GROMACS .gro file of C-alpha atoms in nm:
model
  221
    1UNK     CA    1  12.763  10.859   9.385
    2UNK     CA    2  12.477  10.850   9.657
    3UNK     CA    3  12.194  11.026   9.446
    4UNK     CA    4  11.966  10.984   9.757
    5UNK     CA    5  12.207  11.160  10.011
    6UNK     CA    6  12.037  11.246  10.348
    7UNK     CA    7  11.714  11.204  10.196
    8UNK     CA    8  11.425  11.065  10.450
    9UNK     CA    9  11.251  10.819  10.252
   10UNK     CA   10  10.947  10.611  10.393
   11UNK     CA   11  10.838  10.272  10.247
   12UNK     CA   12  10.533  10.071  10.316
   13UNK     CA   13  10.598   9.698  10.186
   14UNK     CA   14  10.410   9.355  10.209
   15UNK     CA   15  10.052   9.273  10.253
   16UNK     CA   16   9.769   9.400  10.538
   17UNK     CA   17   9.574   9.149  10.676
   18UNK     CA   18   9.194   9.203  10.768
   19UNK     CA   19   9.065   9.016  11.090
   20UNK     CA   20   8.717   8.801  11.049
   21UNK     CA   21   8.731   8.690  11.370
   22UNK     CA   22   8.983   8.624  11.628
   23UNK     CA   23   9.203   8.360  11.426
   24UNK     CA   24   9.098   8.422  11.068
   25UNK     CA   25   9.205   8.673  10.841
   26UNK     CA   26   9.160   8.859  10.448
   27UNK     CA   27   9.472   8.894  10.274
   28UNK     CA   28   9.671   8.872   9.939
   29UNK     CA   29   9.907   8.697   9.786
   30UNK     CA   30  10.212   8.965   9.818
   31UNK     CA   31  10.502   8.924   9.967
   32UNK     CA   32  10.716   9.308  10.026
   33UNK     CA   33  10.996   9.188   9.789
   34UNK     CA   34  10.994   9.483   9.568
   35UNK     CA   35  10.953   9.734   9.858
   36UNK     CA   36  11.197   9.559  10.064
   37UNK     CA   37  11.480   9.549   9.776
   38UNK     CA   38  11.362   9.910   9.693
   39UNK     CA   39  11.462  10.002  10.119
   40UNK     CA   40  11.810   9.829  10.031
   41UNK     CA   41  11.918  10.030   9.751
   42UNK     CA   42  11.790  10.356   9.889
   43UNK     CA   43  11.993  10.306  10.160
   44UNK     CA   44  12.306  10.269   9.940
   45UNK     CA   45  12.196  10.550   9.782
   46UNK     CA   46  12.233  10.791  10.091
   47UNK     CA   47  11.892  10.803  10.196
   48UNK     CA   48  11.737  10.747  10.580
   49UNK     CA   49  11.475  10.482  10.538
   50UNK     CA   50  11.173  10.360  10.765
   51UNK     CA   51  11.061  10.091  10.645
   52UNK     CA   52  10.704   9.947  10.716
   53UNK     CA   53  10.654   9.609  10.624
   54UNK     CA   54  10.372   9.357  10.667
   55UNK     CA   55  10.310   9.019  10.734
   56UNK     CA   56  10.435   8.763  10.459
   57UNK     CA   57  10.870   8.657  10.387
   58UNK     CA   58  11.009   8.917  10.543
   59UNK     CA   59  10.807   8.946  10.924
   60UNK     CA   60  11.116   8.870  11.050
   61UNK     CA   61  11.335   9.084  10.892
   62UNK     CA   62  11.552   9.336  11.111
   63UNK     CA   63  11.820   9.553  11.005
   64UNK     CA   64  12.149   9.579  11.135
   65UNK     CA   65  12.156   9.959  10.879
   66UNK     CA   66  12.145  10.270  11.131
   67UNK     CA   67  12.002  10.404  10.833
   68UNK     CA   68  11.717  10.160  10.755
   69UNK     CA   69  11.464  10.111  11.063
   70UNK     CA   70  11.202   9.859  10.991
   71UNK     CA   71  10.877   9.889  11.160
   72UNK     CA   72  10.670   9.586  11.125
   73UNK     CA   73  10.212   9.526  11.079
   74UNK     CA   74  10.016   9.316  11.020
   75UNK     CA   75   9.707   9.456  11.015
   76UNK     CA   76   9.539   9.730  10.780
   77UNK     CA   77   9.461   9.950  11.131
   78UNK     CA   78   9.824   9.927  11.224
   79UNK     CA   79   9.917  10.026  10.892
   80UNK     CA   80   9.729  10.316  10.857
   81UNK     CA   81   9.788  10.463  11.210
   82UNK     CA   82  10.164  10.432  11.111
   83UNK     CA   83  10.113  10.601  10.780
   84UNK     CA   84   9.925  10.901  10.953
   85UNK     CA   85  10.166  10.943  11.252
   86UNK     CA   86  10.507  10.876  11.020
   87UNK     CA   87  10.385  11.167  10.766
   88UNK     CA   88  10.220  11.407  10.989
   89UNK     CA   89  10.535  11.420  11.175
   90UNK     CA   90  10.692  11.611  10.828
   91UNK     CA   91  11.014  11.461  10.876
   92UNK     CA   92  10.988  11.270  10.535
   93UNK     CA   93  11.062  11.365  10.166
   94UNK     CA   94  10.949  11.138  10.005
   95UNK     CA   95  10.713  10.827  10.056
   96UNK     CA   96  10.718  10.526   9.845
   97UNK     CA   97  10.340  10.355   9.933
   98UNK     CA   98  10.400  10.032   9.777
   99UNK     CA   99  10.229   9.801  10.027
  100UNK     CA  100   9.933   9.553   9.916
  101UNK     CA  101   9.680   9.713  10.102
  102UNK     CA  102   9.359   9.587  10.158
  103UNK     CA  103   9.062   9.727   9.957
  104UNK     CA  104   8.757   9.568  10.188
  105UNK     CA  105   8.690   9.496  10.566
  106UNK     CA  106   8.401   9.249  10.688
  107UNK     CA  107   8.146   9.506  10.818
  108UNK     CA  108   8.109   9.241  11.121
  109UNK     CA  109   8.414   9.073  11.298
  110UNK     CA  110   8.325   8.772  11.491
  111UNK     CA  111   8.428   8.798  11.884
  112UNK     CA  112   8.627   8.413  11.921
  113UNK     CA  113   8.608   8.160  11.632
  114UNK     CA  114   8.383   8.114  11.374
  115UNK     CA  115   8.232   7.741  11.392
  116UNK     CA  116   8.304   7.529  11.127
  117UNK     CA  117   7.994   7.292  10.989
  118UNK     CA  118   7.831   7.566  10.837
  119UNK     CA  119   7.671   7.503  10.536
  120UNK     CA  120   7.650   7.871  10.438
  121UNK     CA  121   7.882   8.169  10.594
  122UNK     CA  122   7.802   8.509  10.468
  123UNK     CA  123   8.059   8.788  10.535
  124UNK     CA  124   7.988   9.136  10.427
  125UNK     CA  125   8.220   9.372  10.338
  126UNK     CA  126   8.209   9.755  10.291
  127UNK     CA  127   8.548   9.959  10.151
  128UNK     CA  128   8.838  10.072  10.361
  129UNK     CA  129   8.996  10.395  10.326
  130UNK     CA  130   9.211  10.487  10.077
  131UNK     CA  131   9.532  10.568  10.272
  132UNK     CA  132   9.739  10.660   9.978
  133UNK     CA  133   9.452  10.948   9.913
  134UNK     CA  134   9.558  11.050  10.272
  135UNK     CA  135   9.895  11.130  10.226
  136UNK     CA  136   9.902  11.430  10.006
  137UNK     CA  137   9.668  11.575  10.271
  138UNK     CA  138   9.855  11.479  10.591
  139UNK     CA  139  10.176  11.606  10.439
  140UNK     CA  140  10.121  11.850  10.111
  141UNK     CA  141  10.518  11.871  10.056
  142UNK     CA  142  10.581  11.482  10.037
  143UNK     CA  143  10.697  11.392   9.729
  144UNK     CA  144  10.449  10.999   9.662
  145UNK     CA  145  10.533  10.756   9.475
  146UNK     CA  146  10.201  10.524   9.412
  147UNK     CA  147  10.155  10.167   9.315
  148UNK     CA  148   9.886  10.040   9.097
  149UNK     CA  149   9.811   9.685   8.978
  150UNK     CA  150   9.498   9.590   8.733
  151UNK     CA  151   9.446   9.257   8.626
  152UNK     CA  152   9.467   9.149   8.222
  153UNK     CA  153   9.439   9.490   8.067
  154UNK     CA  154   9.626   9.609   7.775
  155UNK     CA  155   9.951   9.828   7.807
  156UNK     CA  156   9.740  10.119   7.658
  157UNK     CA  157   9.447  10.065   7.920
  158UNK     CA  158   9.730   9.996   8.230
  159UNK     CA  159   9.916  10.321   8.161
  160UNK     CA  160   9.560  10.502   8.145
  161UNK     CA  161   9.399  10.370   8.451
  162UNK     CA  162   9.773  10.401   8.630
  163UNK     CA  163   9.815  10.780   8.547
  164UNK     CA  164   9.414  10.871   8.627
  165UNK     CA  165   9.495  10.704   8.953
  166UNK     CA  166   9.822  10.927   9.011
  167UNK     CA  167   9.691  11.204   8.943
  168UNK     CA  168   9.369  11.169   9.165
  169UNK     CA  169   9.609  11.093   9.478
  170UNK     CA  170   9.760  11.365   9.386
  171UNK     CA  171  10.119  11.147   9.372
  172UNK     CA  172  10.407  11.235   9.146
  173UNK     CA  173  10.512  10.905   9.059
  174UNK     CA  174  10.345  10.616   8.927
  175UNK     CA  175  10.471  10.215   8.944
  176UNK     CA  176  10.214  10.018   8.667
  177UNK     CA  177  10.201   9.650   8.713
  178UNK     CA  178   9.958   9.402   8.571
  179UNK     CA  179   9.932   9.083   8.749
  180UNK     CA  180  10.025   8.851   8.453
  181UNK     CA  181  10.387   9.008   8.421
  182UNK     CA  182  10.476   8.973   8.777
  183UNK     CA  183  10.677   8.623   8.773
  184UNK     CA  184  10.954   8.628   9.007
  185UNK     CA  185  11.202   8.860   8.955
  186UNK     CA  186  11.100   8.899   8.564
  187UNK     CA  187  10.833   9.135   8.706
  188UNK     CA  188  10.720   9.396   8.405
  189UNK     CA  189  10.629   9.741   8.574
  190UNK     CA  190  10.603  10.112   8.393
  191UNK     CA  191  10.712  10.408   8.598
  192UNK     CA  192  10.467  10.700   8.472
  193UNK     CA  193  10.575  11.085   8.607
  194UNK     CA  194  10.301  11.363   8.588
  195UNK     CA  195  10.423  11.541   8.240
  196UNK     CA  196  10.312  11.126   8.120
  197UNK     CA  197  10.671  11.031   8.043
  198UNK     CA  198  10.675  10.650   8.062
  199UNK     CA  199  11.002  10.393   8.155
  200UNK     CA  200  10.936  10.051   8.046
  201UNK     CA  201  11.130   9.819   8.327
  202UNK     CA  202  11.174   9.430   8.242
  203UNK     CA  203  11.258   9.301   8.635
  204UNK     CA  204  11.235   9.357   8.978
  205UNK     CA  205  11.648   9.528   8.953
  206UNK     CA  206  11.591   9.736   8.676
  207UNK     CA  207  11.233   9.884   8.840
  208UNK     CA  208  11.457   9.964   9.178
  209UNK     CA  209  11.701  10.117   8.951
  210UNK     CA  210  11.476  10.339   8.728
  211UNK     CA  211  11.287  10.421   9.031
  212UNK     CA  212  11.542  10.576   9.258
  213UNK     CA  213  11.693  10.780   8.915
  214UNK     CA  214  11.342  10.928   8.843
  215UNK     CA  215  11.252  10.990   9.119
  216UNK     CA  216  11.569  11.219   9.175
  217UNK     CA  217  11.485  11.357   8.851
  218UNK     CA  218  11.150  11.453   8.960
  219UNK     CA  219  11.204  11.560   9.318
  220UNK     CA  220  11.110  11.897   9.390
  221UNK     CA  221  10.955  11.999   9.054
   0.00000   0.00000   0.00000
């Protein structure tokens, strides 16, 4: 059964990158696995998926799927230009914003190459935008799924932080991870929905899974 039948479904996966100067970069450790394996099963599923996925594993990765069109970035800029023009187009249901996306810019980028042999190099950084704050207000009708990671926090304290965070984005769906349960593909995640109802998933499978089901449970509620 193809739960996600003609659904248009659009993923951001993988990491942004931040430019320093004009060979050095900020970025994270993430690779786009979860987002990528969640574009797979979708597609199963039924659904139409873009797919926009960052630099890391997978900036290679084409699709030979009519139904899965992968748009690749590498930078946050690109990343949210795509986001605004993809949504604001309203041709999506749904938007699953799982990308690792950079919280801070360097106020200054260098023009060339920074020279090595410094004995000090301050960089300065000031906040990016929020893009997943954007989306509810580009497109009012999407249905968002958001992502949230913390860093050695208790379950209690993840699923609070997790659904404060939903439900300022104004998203309808909420993936919790904390960084010490995400080993491979034993990564520990709670999906939280807006009435607080919380599914406990063990690995990467069982979050696709659980994902895809809820979120047809939840779709257009």
């Amino acid at each position: 059964m193809q739960i996600l039948k003609n659904k248009k479904i659009l993923i951001s996966a993988g990491p942004t990158w931040v430019p320093i100067d004009k060979v050095r970069v900020i970025t994270n450790i993430f690779g786009g696995t979860l987002g990528l394996l969640i574009a797979k099963e979708a597609v199963k599923q039924g659904a139409k998926i873009t797919l926009l996925m960052g630099p890391g594993p997978y900036s290679l990765f084409k699709s030979k799927n009519k139904k899965l069109k992968v748009i690749h970035f590498k930078y946050f800029e690109e990343l949210y230009h795509l986001m605004r023009k993809e949504i604001s187009s309203k041709k999506y249901d749904i938007v699953i914003h799982s990308a690792a996306v950079a919280d801070y810019v360097p106020i200054k980028f260098y023009e060339g190459k920074i020279k090595s042999g410094k004995k000090n190099l301050v960089i300065k950084l000031k906040p990016t935008i929020k893009i997943v704050d954007q989306i509810k207000k580009w497109d009012p009708k999407i249905f968002l799924v958001k992502f949230k990671l913390e860093v050695n926090v208790s379950k209690k304290e993840l699923i609070e932080k997790a659904y404060k965070s939903m439900l300022f984005s104004n998203a309808d769906l909420m993936v919790a991870n904390d960084l010490k349960h995400m080993k491979g593909e034993k990564q520990k995640a709670f999906i939280i929905n807006r009435k607080k109802e919380i599914i406990y998933c063990g690995e990467k499978k069982e979050i696709v899974k659980n994902l895809l089901k809820i979120i047809v449970q939840n779709y257009g509620k």
